Coordinates of C-alpha atoms and ligand atoms in Angstrom, one line a residue:
M1 CA 2.9 9.6 -2.5
C2 CA 3.1 11.2 -5.9
G3 CA 4.0 9.4 -9.5
I4 CA 7.6 9.8 -10.9
I5 CA 8.4 9.1 -14.9
G6 CA 12.0 10.3 -16.2
I7 CA 12.8 8.8 -19.8
A8 CA 16.2 9.1 -21.7
S9 CA 16.1 7.9 -25.7
N10 CA 16.7 8.9 -29.1
K11 CA 13.3 8.9 -30.0
S12 CA 10.9 11.4 -29.1
V13 CA 9.3 10.3 -25.3
S14 CA 5.7 12.2 -24.5
T15 CA 3.8 9.4 -25.5
N16 CA 5.6 6.6 -23.4
I17 CA 5.7 9.6 -20.6
I18 CA 1.6 9.5 -20.7
N19 CA 1.9 6.1 -20.3
S20 CA 3.7 5.4 -17.7
L21 CA 1.7 8.3 -15.6
K22 CA -1.0 6.1 -16.5
K23 CA 0.1 2.9 -14.9
L24 CA 1.6 5.5 -11.6
E25 CA -2.3 7.6 -11.8
Y26 CA -2.7 4.7 -8.4
R27 CA 0.4 6.8 -6.5
G28 CA -1.8 10.4 -6.9
Y29 CA -4.4 11.7 -9.0
D30 CA -4.9 15.1 -8.3
S31 CA -3.3 16.5 -10.8
A32 CA -0.1 15.9 -13.7
G33 CA 2.2 16.6 -16.0
L34 CA 5.6 16.8 -18.4
A35 CA 8.7 18.1 -19.6
T36 CA 10.4 17.9 -21.5
I37 CA 13.6 19.6 -23.8
Y38 CA 12.7 20.0 -26.8
N39 CA 14.9 22.7 -29.7
N40 CA 17.1 23.5 -26.2
E41 CA 13.8 24.8 -24.7
I42 CA 12.4 23.0 -21.8
N43 CA 8.7 22.5 -22.9
E44 CA 6.3 22.0 -19.8
K45 CA 2.9 21.1 -20.6
K46 CA 0.4 20.7 -16.8
C47 CA -2.9 20.4 -16.0
S48 CA -5.3 19.4 -12.9
G49 CA -6.6 16.1 -13.1
R50 CA -6.4 13.2 -14.6
V51 CA -3.4 12.1 -17.1
E52 CA -5.9 11.8 -19.7
E53 CA -6.7 15.9 -19.2
L54 CA -2.6 16.1 -20.2
E55 CA -3.8 13.4 -22.5
K56 CA -6.1 16.1 -24.3
I57 CA -3.9 18.8 -24.0
L58 CA -0.9 17.3 -25.6
F59 CA -3.3 16.1 -28.3
K60 CA -4.0 19.7 -29.3
N61 CA -0.5 20.9 -28.2
P62 CA 2.0 17.7 -29.1
T63 CA 5.4 18.5 -27.1
D64 CA 8.8 16.3 -28.7
G65 CA 12.0 15.8 -27.2
N66 CA 14.1 12.7 -26.8
L67 CA 14.8 12.9 -22.9
G68 CA 11.6 14.5 -21.3
I69 CA 10.0 13.9 -17.1
G70 CA 6.3 13.4 -15.9
H71 CA 5.0 13.5 -12.8
V72 CA 1.3 12.1 -11.1
R73 CA 0.6 13.9 -7.7
W74 CA -0.8 13.3 -4.9
A75 CA -1.6 17.1 -3.1
T76 CA 1.1 17.2 -0.1
H77 CA 1.6 21.6 0.5
G78 CA -0.8 23.7 -1.6
V79 CA -4.1 22.6 -3.3
P80 CA -4.2 20.1 -6.6
N81 CA -3.7 23.1 -8.9
I82 CA -2.8 23.4 -12.7
I83 CA 0.2 26.4 -10.7
N84 CA 1.1 23.0 -7.9
A85 CA 1.3 20.8 -10.9
H86 CA 4.9 19.0 -11.6
P87 CA 6.8 19.9 -13.1
H88 CA 8.2 23.0 -11.2
S89 CA 9.8 25.0 -13.8
S90 CA 12.2 27.9 -14.3
D91 CA 14.0 28.3 -18.3
V92 CA 17.1 26.4 -17.2
V93 CA 15.6 23.7 -15.2
S94 CA 12.5 21.3 -14.3
V95 CA 11.6 19.3 -11.1
V96 CA 9.3 16.3 -10.4
H97 CA 9.4 15.1 -6.7
N98 CA 8.0 12.7 -4.5
G99 CA 8.4 12.9 -0.5
I100 CA 7.6 16.4 1.6
I101 CA 10.6 19.0 2.4
E102 CA 9.8 19.8 6.0
N103 CA 12.1 23.2 5.7
S104 CA 10.7 24.4 2.6
N105 CA 9.1 27.6 4.2
E106 CA 12.2 28.7 6.2
L107 CA 14.0 28.4 2.1
K108 CA 12.1 30.7 0.7
K109 CA 11.7 32.9 3.0
E110 CA 15.6 33.0 2.2
L111 CA 15.4 32.7 -1.5
E112 CA 12.3 35.6 -1.3
S113 CA 14.8 38.0 0.8
K114 CA 17.1 36.9 -2.2
G115 CA 13.8 38.3 -4.6
L116 CA 13.5 35.7 -5.9
N117 CA 10.2 34.5 -7.1
F118 CA 7.7 32.0 -6.6
K119 CA 4.6 31.1 -8.6
S120 CA 3.6 28.8 -6.8
Q121 CA 2.3 27.0 -3.3
T122 CA 4.7 23.7 -3.1
D123 CA 7.9 23.2 -1.3
T124 CA 9.8 21.4 -4.8
E125 CA 9.5 24.5 -6.3
V126 CA 11.9 25.8 -4.1
I127 CA 14.5 22.3 -5.0
T128 CA 13.5 24.8 -8.5
I129 CA 14.7 27.2 -6.8
L130 CA 18.0 25.9 -5.3
I131 CA 19.1 24.3 -8.6
T132 CA 18.5 26.9 -10.7
E133 CA 20.7 29.9 -8.7
A134 CA 22.7 26.5 -7.6
L135 CA 23.2 27.0 -12.1
K136 CA 24.8 30.2 -12.3
K137 CA 28.3 29.1 -10.7
M138 CA 28.8 24.9 -11.5
T139 CA 27.3 21.9 -13.4
P140 CA 24.6 20.3 -12.6
L141 CA 25.5 17.4 -10.5
N142 CA 27.2 20.3 -8.2
A143 CA 24.1 22.2 -8.0
V144 CA 21.8 19.4 -7.5
F145 CA 24.8 18.3 -4.8
Q146 CA 24.7 21.8 -2.8
T147 CA 21.1 22.1 -3.4
L148 CA 20.4 18.4 -2.0
Q149 CA 22.6 19.4 0.8
K150 CA 20.3 21.8 1.6
L151 CA 16.7 19.7 1.9
K152 CA 15.1 18.1 5.8
G153 CA 12.8 15.9 4.7
S154 CA 12.0 13.3 2.2
F155 CA 12.2 12.7 -1.4
A156 CA 12.5 11.1 -5.0
L157 CA 13.6 13.4 -7.7
G158 CA 13.8 13.9 -11.6
I159 CA 15.4 17.0 -12.6
I160 CA 16.4 17.6 -16.6
F161 CA 18.0 20.6 -18.0
K162 CA 17.8 23.2 -20.6
S163 CA 21.6 23.4 -20.8
H164 CA 22.2 19.8 -20.9
R165 CA 19.8 17.8 -22.5
D166 CA 20.6 14.4 -22.6
I167 CA 21.0 12.8 -19.1
I168 CA 17.9 13.0 -15.8
I169 CA 19.3 13.5 -12.3
G170 CA 17.5 11.6 -10.3
A171 CA 17.5 11.2 -6.2
R172 CA 16.2 9.4 -3.1
R173 CA 15.9 10.2 0.1
G174 CA 13.1 8.5 1.8
S175 CA 11.2 8.0 -0.7
P176 CA 10.5 5.3 -3.6
L177 CA 13.2 5.8 -6.9
A178 CA 13.9 2.8 -9.6
V179 CA 15.9 3.4 -12.9
G180 CA 15.2 0.4 -15.2
Y181 CA 18.0 0.0 -18.7
S182 CA 16.7 -0.7 -22.2
K183 CA 18.9 -1.0 -25.1
E184 CA 18.1 3.0 -27.2
E185 CA 17.2 4.3 -24.0
N186 CA 16.8 4.2 -19.9
Y187 CA 14.0 5.1 -17.6
L188 CA 13.9 6.4 -13.7
G189 CA 10.5 5.9 -12.5
S190 CA 8.7 5.8 -9.0
D191 CA 8.2 1.7 -9.1
S192 CA 9.0 -0.8 -11.0
Y193 CA 5.4 -0.9 -12.4
A194 CA 5.6 2.4 -13.7
L195 CA 8.7 0.3 -15.7
K196 CA 7.8 -2.7 -16.1
S197 CA 5.9 -2.7 -19.5
M198 CA 9.5 -0.6 -21.4
T199 CA 11.8 -3.0 -19.3
N200 CA 12.3 -6.2 -17.1
K201 CA 16.0 -5.0 -15.9
I202 CA 15.7 -1.9 -13.2
S203 CA 18.4 -1.3 -10.7
Y204 CA 16.7 0.3 -6.7
L205 CA 18.0 3.8 -5.3
D206 CA 18.8 3.5 -1.6
D207 CA 18.0 6.6 1.0
G208 CA 21.0 8.7 0.0
D209 CA 21.4 7.7 -3.9
L210 CA 21.9 10.5 -6.9
C211 CA 21.9 8.6 -10.8
I212 CA 22.2 10.9 -13.6
L213 CA 21.0 9.0 -16.6
S214 CA 21.1 9.4 -20.6
K215 CA 19.8 7.1 -23.5
D216 CA 22.8 5.2 -23.2
K217 CA 24.6 5.1 -20.0
V218 CA 23.9 5.1 -15.8
E219 CA 26.3 6.3 -13.2
F220 CA 25.4 6.6 -9.7
Y221 CA 26.8 7.9 -6.6
D222 CA 26.4 8.5 -3.0
F223 CA 25.1 11.8 -1.5
E224 CA 29.4 12.1 -1.1
Q225 CA 29.5 12.5 -4.7
K226 CA 31.5 8.6 -4.3
K227 CA 30.7 6.1 -7.3
I228 CA 28.5 3.0 -6.2
N229 CA 27.0 0.6 -7.7
K230 CA 23.9 -1.3 -7.7
K231 CA 22.5 -4.4 -8.6
V232 CA 20.5 -4.8 -12.3
Y233 CA 16.9 -6.6 -10.6
I234 CA 15.7 -8.8 -13.8
L235 CA 11.3 -8.4 -13.1
S236 CA 9.5 -11.6 -12.5
D237 CA 7.2 -11.9 -15.3
D238 CA 3.5 -10.7 -14.3
K239 CA 3.0 -8.3 -16.9
N240 CA -1.1 -10.1 -17.6
T241 CA -1.7 -9.8 -13.9
A242 CA -1.0 -6.3 -13.8
E243 CA -5.0 -6.3 -16.0
K244 CA -7.4 -6.0 -14.9
G245 CA -9.4 -7.5 -18.0
D246 CA -13.5 -8.2 -18.3
Y247 CA -14.0 -6.4 -15.3
K248 CA -15.2 -3.3 -14.6
N249 CA -12.3 -2.4 -12.4
F250 CA -9.1 -3.3 -11.0
M251 CA -11.0 -3.7 -7.1
A252 CA -13.7 -6.5 -8.9
K253 CA -10.9 -8.7 -10.4
E254 CA -8.7 -8.7 -7.3
I255 CA -11.5 -9.6 -5.1
F256 CA -12.7 -12.4 -7.2
E257 CA -9.0 -13.9 -8.7
Q258 CA -8.9 -14.0 -4.1
P259 CA -9.2 -17.9 -4.8
T260 CA -5.7 -18.1 -7.2
T261 CA -4.2 -16.1 -5.5
I262 CA -4.7 -17.4 -1.9
K263 CA -4.3 -20.6 -3.4
T264 CA -0.2 -19.4 -5.1
C265 CA -0.4 -18.1 -1.9
V266 CA -0.4 -21.4 0.0
N267 CA 1.4 -23.4 -2.6
E268 CA 4.7 -21.1 -2.4
Y269 CA 4.9 -21.6 0.8
V270 CA 2.4 -25.3 2.2
D271 CA 3.7 -29.0 1.2
N272 CA 1.3 -30.7 1.3
L273 CA 2.6 -34.1 0.6
K274 CA 4.9 -34.5 3.7
K275 CA 3.0 -31.3 5.1
D276 CA 5.1 -29.3 6.8
I277 CA 5.7 -25.4 5.7
N278 CA 8.8 -24.7 3.4
I279 CA 9.9 -21.8 6.0
Y280 CA 13.5 -22.3 7.3
N281 CA 16.0 -19.9 7.9
F282 CA 14.5 -17.4 10.6
P283 CA 17.1 -14.5 11.4
I284 CA 16.3 -16.0 15.4
E285 CA 16.1 -18.8 16.2
P286 CA 12.9 -19.6 16.8
K287 CA 13.2 -21.5 20.6
K288 CA 14.4 -18.2 20.7
I289 CA 12.3 -15.4 20.3
N290 CA 11.0 -14.6 23.0
K291 CA 8.3 -11.9 21.4
I292 CA 6.6 -10.9 18.2
V293 CA 5.9 -7.3 17.7
L294 CA 3.6 -6.8 14.9
V295 CA 3.6 -3.1 12.6
G296 CA 2.0 -2.1 10.2
C297 CA -0.9 0.9 8.7
G298 CA -4.5 0.9 7.7
T299 CA -5.4 -2.5 6.4
A300 CA -2.4 -3.8 7.5
Y301 CA -3.1 -3.5 10.5
H302 CA -6.2 -5.5 10.7
S303 CA -4.5 -8.2 10.0
C304 CA -1.4 -7.5 11.8
I305 CA -4.6 -7.7 14.7
V306 CA -6.1 -11.5 13.1
A307 CA -2.4 -12.7 13.5
K308 CA -2.7 -11.6 17.5
Y309 CA -5.2 -14.0 18.3
W310 CA -3.2 -16.7 16.1
F311 CA 0.1 -16.1 17.6
E312 CA -2.0 -16.3 21.4
E313 CA -3.8 -19.5 20.0
I314 CA -1.5 -21.1 18.1
T315 CA 2.1 -20.5 20.4
S316 CA 3.3 -19.2 24.0
L317 CA 5.0 -16.2 22.1
D318 CA 4.1 -12.8 23.9
V319 CA 3.3 -10.5 20.6
E320 CA 2.8 -6.6 20.2
I321 CA 0.5 -4.6 17.8
D322 CA 1.2 -1.3 16.8
I323 CA 0.0 1.0 14.8
A324 CA 3.3 2.2 12.3
S325 CA 2.8 5.7 12.6
E326 CA 2.9 5.0 16.0
F327 CA 5.2 2.8 16.9
R328 CA 8.1 4.8 15.4
Y329 CA 7.7 7.2 17.6
R330 CA 6.9 5.8 21.1
K331 CA 9.3 4.9 23.5
V332 CA 9.7 1.5 22.4
K333 CA 11.7 -1.3 24.7
F334 CA 13.6 -3.1 22.1
N335 CA 15.1 -6.5 23.2
I336 CA 17.0 -8.6 20.7
N337 CA 15.0 -11.5 21.3
N338 CA 12.4 -10.5 20.0
L339 CA 10.6 -10.5 15.5
Y340 CA 9.7 -7.6 14.4
I341 CA 7.0 -8.1 11.7
F342 CA 6.0 -5.3 9.5
V343 CA 3.4 -6.0 7.3
S344 CA 3.1 -4.1 4.3
Q345 CA 1.5 -4.6 -0.1
S346 CA 3.2 -2.0 -0.8
G347 CA 7.0 -1.7 1.0
E348 CA 6.7 1.7 0.9
T349 CA 4.5 3.2 3.4
A350 CA 6.6 5.7 5.0
D351 CA 5.4 5.7 7.8
T352 CA 6.0 1.1 8.0
A353 CA 9.7 1.8 6.7
A354 CA 10.4 5.2 9.7
A355 CA 9.5 2.1 12.1
L356 CA 12.0 -0.6 10.6
E357 CA 14.5 1.7 9.6
L358 CA 14.6 2.8 13.7
C359 CA 14.8 -0.9 14.4
K360 CA 17.4 -1.5 12.6
K361 CA 19.3 1.4 14.3
N362 CA 17.9 -1.0 17.3
N363 CA 20.4 -3.9 15.8
V364 CA 17.2 -5.8 16.4
K365 CA 15.6 -8.4 14.1
T366 CA 13.3 -7.3 11.4
C367 CA 10.8 -9.6 8.6
S368 CA 8.7 -7.8 6.4
I369 CA 5.0 -9.7 4.9
V370 CA 4.9 -7.9 1.4
N371 CA 3.2 -8.2 -1.8
S372 CA 7.1 -6.1 -3.9
V373 CA 10.2 -8.4 -2.6
E374 CA 11.4 -5.8 -4.3
S375 CA 9.9 -2.8 -2.5
T376 CA 12.1 -0.7 0.0
I377 CA 10.5 -2.4 3.2
A378 CA 11.5 -6.4 1.7
R379 CA 15.3 -4.8 1.0
N380 CA 15.6 -3.2 4.4
S381 CA 14.5 -6.3 6.3
D382 CA 16.7 -9.3 7.3
W383 CA 14.0 -12.1 6.5
V384 CA 11.1 -10.9 3.7
L385 CA 8.1 -13.5 3.6
P386 CA 6.1 -12.4 0.4
I387 CA 2.7 -12.6 -0.5
H388 CA 2.4 -13.7 -4.1
A389 CA -0.9 -11.9 -4.3
G390 CA 0.5 -9.9 -8.0
P391 CA 0.2 -7.1 -8.4
E392 CA -2.4 -4.5 -6.5
I393 CA -4.3 -1.4 -8.3
G394 CA -6.6 -1.0 -6.6
V395 CA -6.9 2.0 -3.5
A396 CA -8.4 0.2 -1.3
S397 CA -6.2 -3.0 -1.0
T398 CA -8.5 -6.8 -0.8
K399 CA -6.9 -9.1 -2.1
A400 CA -3.2 -8.2 -0.7
F401 CA -4.7 -8.0 3.0
L402 CA -5.6 -11.5 2.6
G403 CA -2.5 -13.1 1.6
Q404 CA -1.3 -10.6 4.5
L405 CA -4.3 -12.8 6.8
V406 CA -2.4 -16.0 4.7
V407 CA 0.9 -15.9 5.6
L408 CA 0.5 -14.4 9.0
Y409 CA -1.9 -17.0 9.6
I410 CA 1.5 -19.8 8.2
L411 CA 3.9 -17.7 10.3
S412 CA 1.7 -19.2 12.7
L413 CA 1.1 -22.4 12.2
K414 CA 5.8 -23.0 11.7
L415 CA 6.5 -20.8 14.8
G416 CA 3.9 -22.8 17.3
K417 CA 6.1 -26.4 15.6
T418 CA 8.7 -25.6 15.7
R419 CA 8.5 -25.0 19.5
N420 CA 6.4 -27.5 20.7
D421 CA 3.4 -25.1 21.3
I422 CA 1.7 -27.8 19.2
N423 CA 1.3 -30.7 18.3
Q424 CA 1.8 -32.5 14.5
T425 CA -1.9 -33.9 14.6
T426 CA -2.8 -29.9 15.6
Y427 CA 0.1 -29.5 12.7
S428 CA -1.0 -31.5 9.8
T429 CA -4.9 -30.6 10.5
S430 CA -3.9 -27.3 9.9
I431 CA -2.3 -27.6 6.6
T432 CA -5.2 -29.3 5.5
N433 CA -7.9 -27.7 6.3
L434 CA -5.1 -24.2 4.9
E435 CA -6.1 -26.0 1.6
K436 CA -10.1 -25.7 1.7
L437 CA -9.5 -21.7 1.9
P438 CA -9.8 -21.5 -1.9
D439 CA -13.3 -23.2 -2.7
S440 CA -14.4 -21.9 0.2
L441 CA -13.3 -17.9 -0.5
K442 CA -15.4 -19.2 -3.7
E443 CA -18.6 -20.1 -1.9
C444 CA -17.8 -16.6 0.0
L445 CA -17.7 -14.8 -3.4
K446 CA -21.2 -16.5 -4.1
T447 CA -23.4 -14.5 -1.7
E448 CA -22.4 -11.5 -4.4
N449 CA -25.9 -10.5 -5.5
R450 CA -27.5 -10.7 -1.7
I451 CA -25.0 -8.8 -1.0
Q452 CA -25.5 -5.9 -3.9
V453 CA -29.3 -5.6 -2.4
M454 CA -28.0 -5.1 1.3
A455 CA -26.0 -2.5 0.2
K456 CA -29.4 -0.2 -0.7
E457 CA -29.2 -0.4 2.8
F458 CA -26.5 2.3 3.4
L459 CA -27.4 4.7 0.7
D460 CA -29.5 7.4 2.9
A461 CA -27.7 6.1 6.4
K462 CA -26.1 9.1 8.6
G463 CA -23.8 6.7 8.3
S464 CA -23.4 2.6 10.0
M465 CA -21.4 0.1 13.2
F466 CA -19.9 -2.6 11.9
L467 CA -19.0 -5.2 15.2
G468 CA -17.3 -8.0 16.4
R469 CA -15.3 -10.2 18.9
G470 CA -12.7 -12.2 18.5
L471 CA -11.2 -12.7 15.3
S472 CA -13.9 -10.4 13.9
F473 CA -13.4 -7.5 16.1
P474 CA -10.1 -6.7 13.6
I475 CA -12.5 -7.9 10.0
A476 CA -15.1 -5.2 11.3
L477 CA -12.5 -2.3 11.7
E478 CA -10.9 -3.2 8.1
G479 CA -14.9 -3.6 7.0
A480 CA -15.2 -0.4 8.8
L481 CA -12.1 1.1 6.9
K482 CA -13.6 -0.4 3.4
L483 CA -16.9 1.2 3.6
K484 CA -15.0 4.6 4.5
E485 CA -13.0 4.6 1.7
L486 CA -14.7 3.8 -1.1
S487 CA -18.5 5.0 -0.5
Y488 CA -17.2 8.3 1.4
L489 CA -20.4 7.1 4.4
H490 CA -19.2 7.4 7.5
A491 CA -18.3 3.4 9.2
E492 CA -17.1 2.3 12.7
G493 CA -15.3 -0.5 13.5
Y494 CA -16.1 -1.3 17.4
P495 CA -15.8 -4.5 19.7
A496 CA -20.0 -5.6 20.5
G497 CA -18.8 -5.4 24.3
E498 CA -17.6 -2.0 24.1
M499 CA -20.7 0.0 22.3
K500 CA -22.7 -0.6 26.1
H501 CA -19.6 2.0 27.1
G502 CA -21.0 4.6 24.6
P503 CA -21.4 4.1 21.0
L504 CA -24.2 2.3 21.9
A505 CA -25.7 6.4 21.5
L506 CA -25.4 6.1 18.1
I507 CA -27.4 3.6 17.3
E508 CA -31.7 5.2 15.7
E509 CA -33.7 3.6 14.6
G510 CA -33.0 2.5 10.9
L511 CA -29.3 2.5 11.1
P512 CA -27.4 0.1 9.7
V513 CA -25.3 -1.6 11.6
I514 CA -23.5 -4.8 10.3
V515 CA -22.5 -7.8 13.0
I516 CA -20.1 -10.4 12.4
A517 CA -20.8 -13.3 14.8
P518 CA -19.6 -16.9 13.5
K519 CA -20.8 -19.8 15.7
D520 CA -17.5 -19.7 17.6
K521 CA -17.0 -18.9 21.9
Y522 CA -18.0 -15.4 21.7
F523 CA -20.9 -16.6 19.7
E524 CA -24.0 -15.8 22.3
K525 CA -22.9 -13.0 23.5
T526 CA -22.1 -10.7 20.2
I527 CA -25.9 -11.8 19.9
S528 CA -26.7 -10.2 22.9
N529 CA -24.2 -7.5 22.1
M530 CA -27.2 -7.2 18.6
Q531 CA -29.7 -7.7 21.3
E532 CA -28.8 -4.3 22.8
V533 CA -28.9 -2.6 19.1
I534 CA -31.4 -3.9 18.2
A535 CA -33.7 -2.6 21.1
R536 CA -33.3 1.0 20.1
G537 CA -34.0 0.7 16.5
G538 CA -30.8 0.0 14.7
K539 CA -30.6 -2.2 11.4
I540 CA -29.1 -5.8 11.4
L541 CA -27.4 -6.9 8.8
F542 CA -25.8 -10.0 10.1
I543 CA -23.1 -12.3 8.5
T544 CA -22.2 -15.6 10.2
D545 CA -21.4 -18.7 9.6
H546 CA -24.0 -20.5 12.1
K547 CA -25.3 -23.6 9.9
K548 CA -29.2 -22.2 11.9
E549 CA -31.5 -20.6 10.4
L550 CA -31.7 -17.4 12.9
I551 CA -35.2 -16.8 12.0
N552 CA -35.8 -13.2 14.0
E553 CA -38.1 -10.3 12.0
N554 CA -34.7 -7.0 13.5
I555 CA -32.4 -9.3 11.2
R556 CA -33.1 -7.1 8.1
F557 CA -30.2 -9.5 5.8
G558 CA -28.5 -12.3 7.2
I559 CA -25.5 -13.6 4.4
R560 CA -23.5 -16.7 5.2
V561 CA -20.1 -18.2 4.6
P562 CA -18.8 -21.4 5.0
T563 CA -17.9 -23.5 8.2
I564 CA -13.6 -24.0 8.1
D565 CA -11.1 -24.2 11.0
K566 CA -12.7 -21.5 13.0
L567 CA -9.2 -19.9 13.1
L568 CA -9.5 -19.3 9.8
T569 CA -13.1 -17.8 9.7
P570 CA -11.8 -14.2 9.6
I571 CA -10.3 -14.5 6.0
L572 CA -14.2 -16.0 4.5
L573 CA -15.9 -12.9 7.1
T574 CA -14.0 -10.7 4.7
I575 CA -16.5 -11.7 1.5
P576 CA -18.4 -10.0 1.8
I577 CA -17.5 -7.3 4.1
Q578 CA -14.9 -6.4 0.7
L579 CA -18.3 -7.3 -1.8
L580 CA -20.5 -4.7 0.3
A581 CA -18.3 -1.9 0.6
Y582 CA -17.7 -2.3 -3.5
H583 CA -21.3 -2.6 -4.8
V584 CA -22.4 0.4 -1.9
A585 CA -19.2 2.3 -4.3
L586 CA -21.1 1.4 -7.3
L587 CA -24.3 2.2 -6.2
K588 CA -22.9 6.1 -4.9
N589 CA -20.6 6.4 -8.5
C590 CA -17.7 6.2 -6.6
D591 CA -14.3 6.0 -8.7
I592 CA -13.4 2.0 -7.5
D593 CA -9.9 2.2 -8.2
K594 CA -8.2 5.4 -6.9
P595 CA -10.1 7.0 -4.2
R596 CA -11.4 10.4 -3.8
N597 CA -8.0 12.0 -1.9
L598 CA -6.3 9.0 -1.3
A599 CA -3.0 7.0 -2.8
K600 CA -1.6 3.3 -3.8
S601 CA 1.4 4.3 -1.7
V602 CA 1.6 6.6 1.3
T603 CA 4.9 6.7 1.2
V604 CA 4.7 10.2 3.1
E605 CA 4.1 10.3 6.5
Ligands
AGP1 C1 -6.3 -0.3 2.9 O1 -7.6 -0.8 1.4 C2 -5.9 1.2 2.4 N1 -6.1 1.0 1.1 C3 -4.8 1.3 3.1 O2 -5.6 0.5 4.8 C4 -3.6 0.5 3.0 O3 -3.8 -0.8 3.8 C5 -2.2 1.2 4.3 O4 -1.7 2.5 3.4 C6 -1.3 0.2 4.3 O5 -0.2 0.5 2.8 P1 0.7 -0.5 2.6 O6 0.2 -2.3 2.5 O7 1.1 -0.8 1.3 O8 2.0 -0.4 3.3

């Protein structure tokens, strides 16, 4: 999941390339680089580390030129150093790449056997060498077409040529790529977020598309060299929501704007006057749906687990859930009466997109629940339900998770009502309770000060456990994931009832154990599991909505969230676990918005 930018202009491009790379850093930040065509030469500058390092290099040694490409890297092949940073250039061509060339070793051996040498450990350099060789006999366009035919795996490419200083060629298979249009310049970029500060007119390449871009023209071809046309989208103007304002970092902003984003999301779907949900045009007539299949990765998968409980509780539907990287390789028994739902904040996650592609090949109906309606997953689905959370920049997903949960809950209500699995009273009451969610979330955010103190319990711990039952179990998983990805501390999320089947062996004196136990049908059983932990020295941090004071010298900390419709409680319980992970990471001086080794959009498998 790297970030690509290309600009063809009538003025110098390096400043705009740097600014775009800063916006793309959420896609990868191991290293950065750019190349421009100036004085009929390829001028390449690269660095390991963040874009600001590249900016310092350019400050000392400016690079001019009205055409160029840039790249931020999340390392797949080769360590994140300056040699492996993109662009990869020869004296006639320069290439930036997002994706994985699966036959790169084989191609590299073949080229080396012809006496060609490589500088880097990357798969991308193979592309550079192949095009360089082809350019000896053909035009840039034909050289690229010929090279693409040899590549297996995924790529989004940006390519510039010493001998053709006015064009950039882009090509896409499996990794996202977009084109932006402006009066005196045109752009190539990994996504609209990188381009929207320069234009609101965007086209998206699909797999098998290629573009040739100059400052005043853009042409599109398919890989069979046939000219094609691409739709131009006008982007919504949500520039202000993509800035962090007065917040210390994007994650803080995105945690604290959840009452607002959830209110927006609910209002998009719920008609409070008619007490109805405005979801129609199902791809399968609701009464004919046989089963719901929910698929996602990471946090998005956790929202699928929560939704399984909701669909089972509210509808008569059978529900299956799976992690996308497993689903895409399983021997799935497809059924045309199943509705396959793909949950993805970015809408670009490679495994989720591939799982969706598998469904399309099997002619079954698909729905995507995404934050970006222009994304690959959204554009390839039969039906899209946006979460309206606004751009989420922090790599650790927060407001998007809550948006996914709310849309899944709303969908379960609509299906339950349409299929007569719930009556009007239940339906109307549930809709009314949804209106209370934003204010209840505001109350949850007020637990921050206590959680800040609670966070200290983790600093010297060997690890931690998050436990829950029923709807609280996936929230336990999400809490553990948040703590891992933000603070780099080991954490396990587990069904509380499973502890005695092995994980209890992990419990030792002082180990922090977060018990998530709202006053629901599982409460007493979870308390019993908690006693098992206390008996072995575990330090309990307790999150509940129970009004009763649970005075117990063994509970180190108690955090209480407001009471609300029991089915909505997991949404409230999420706030304390987000804040906990955030504050532990702060105490550990971790990079909150860009945790090590991660990237926001995992566009490689
Ligand atoms: C969430 O905090 C993680 N950054 C990660 O697990 C993420 O949820 C996962 O990569 C899926 O991303 P998507 O929602 O964009 O598909």
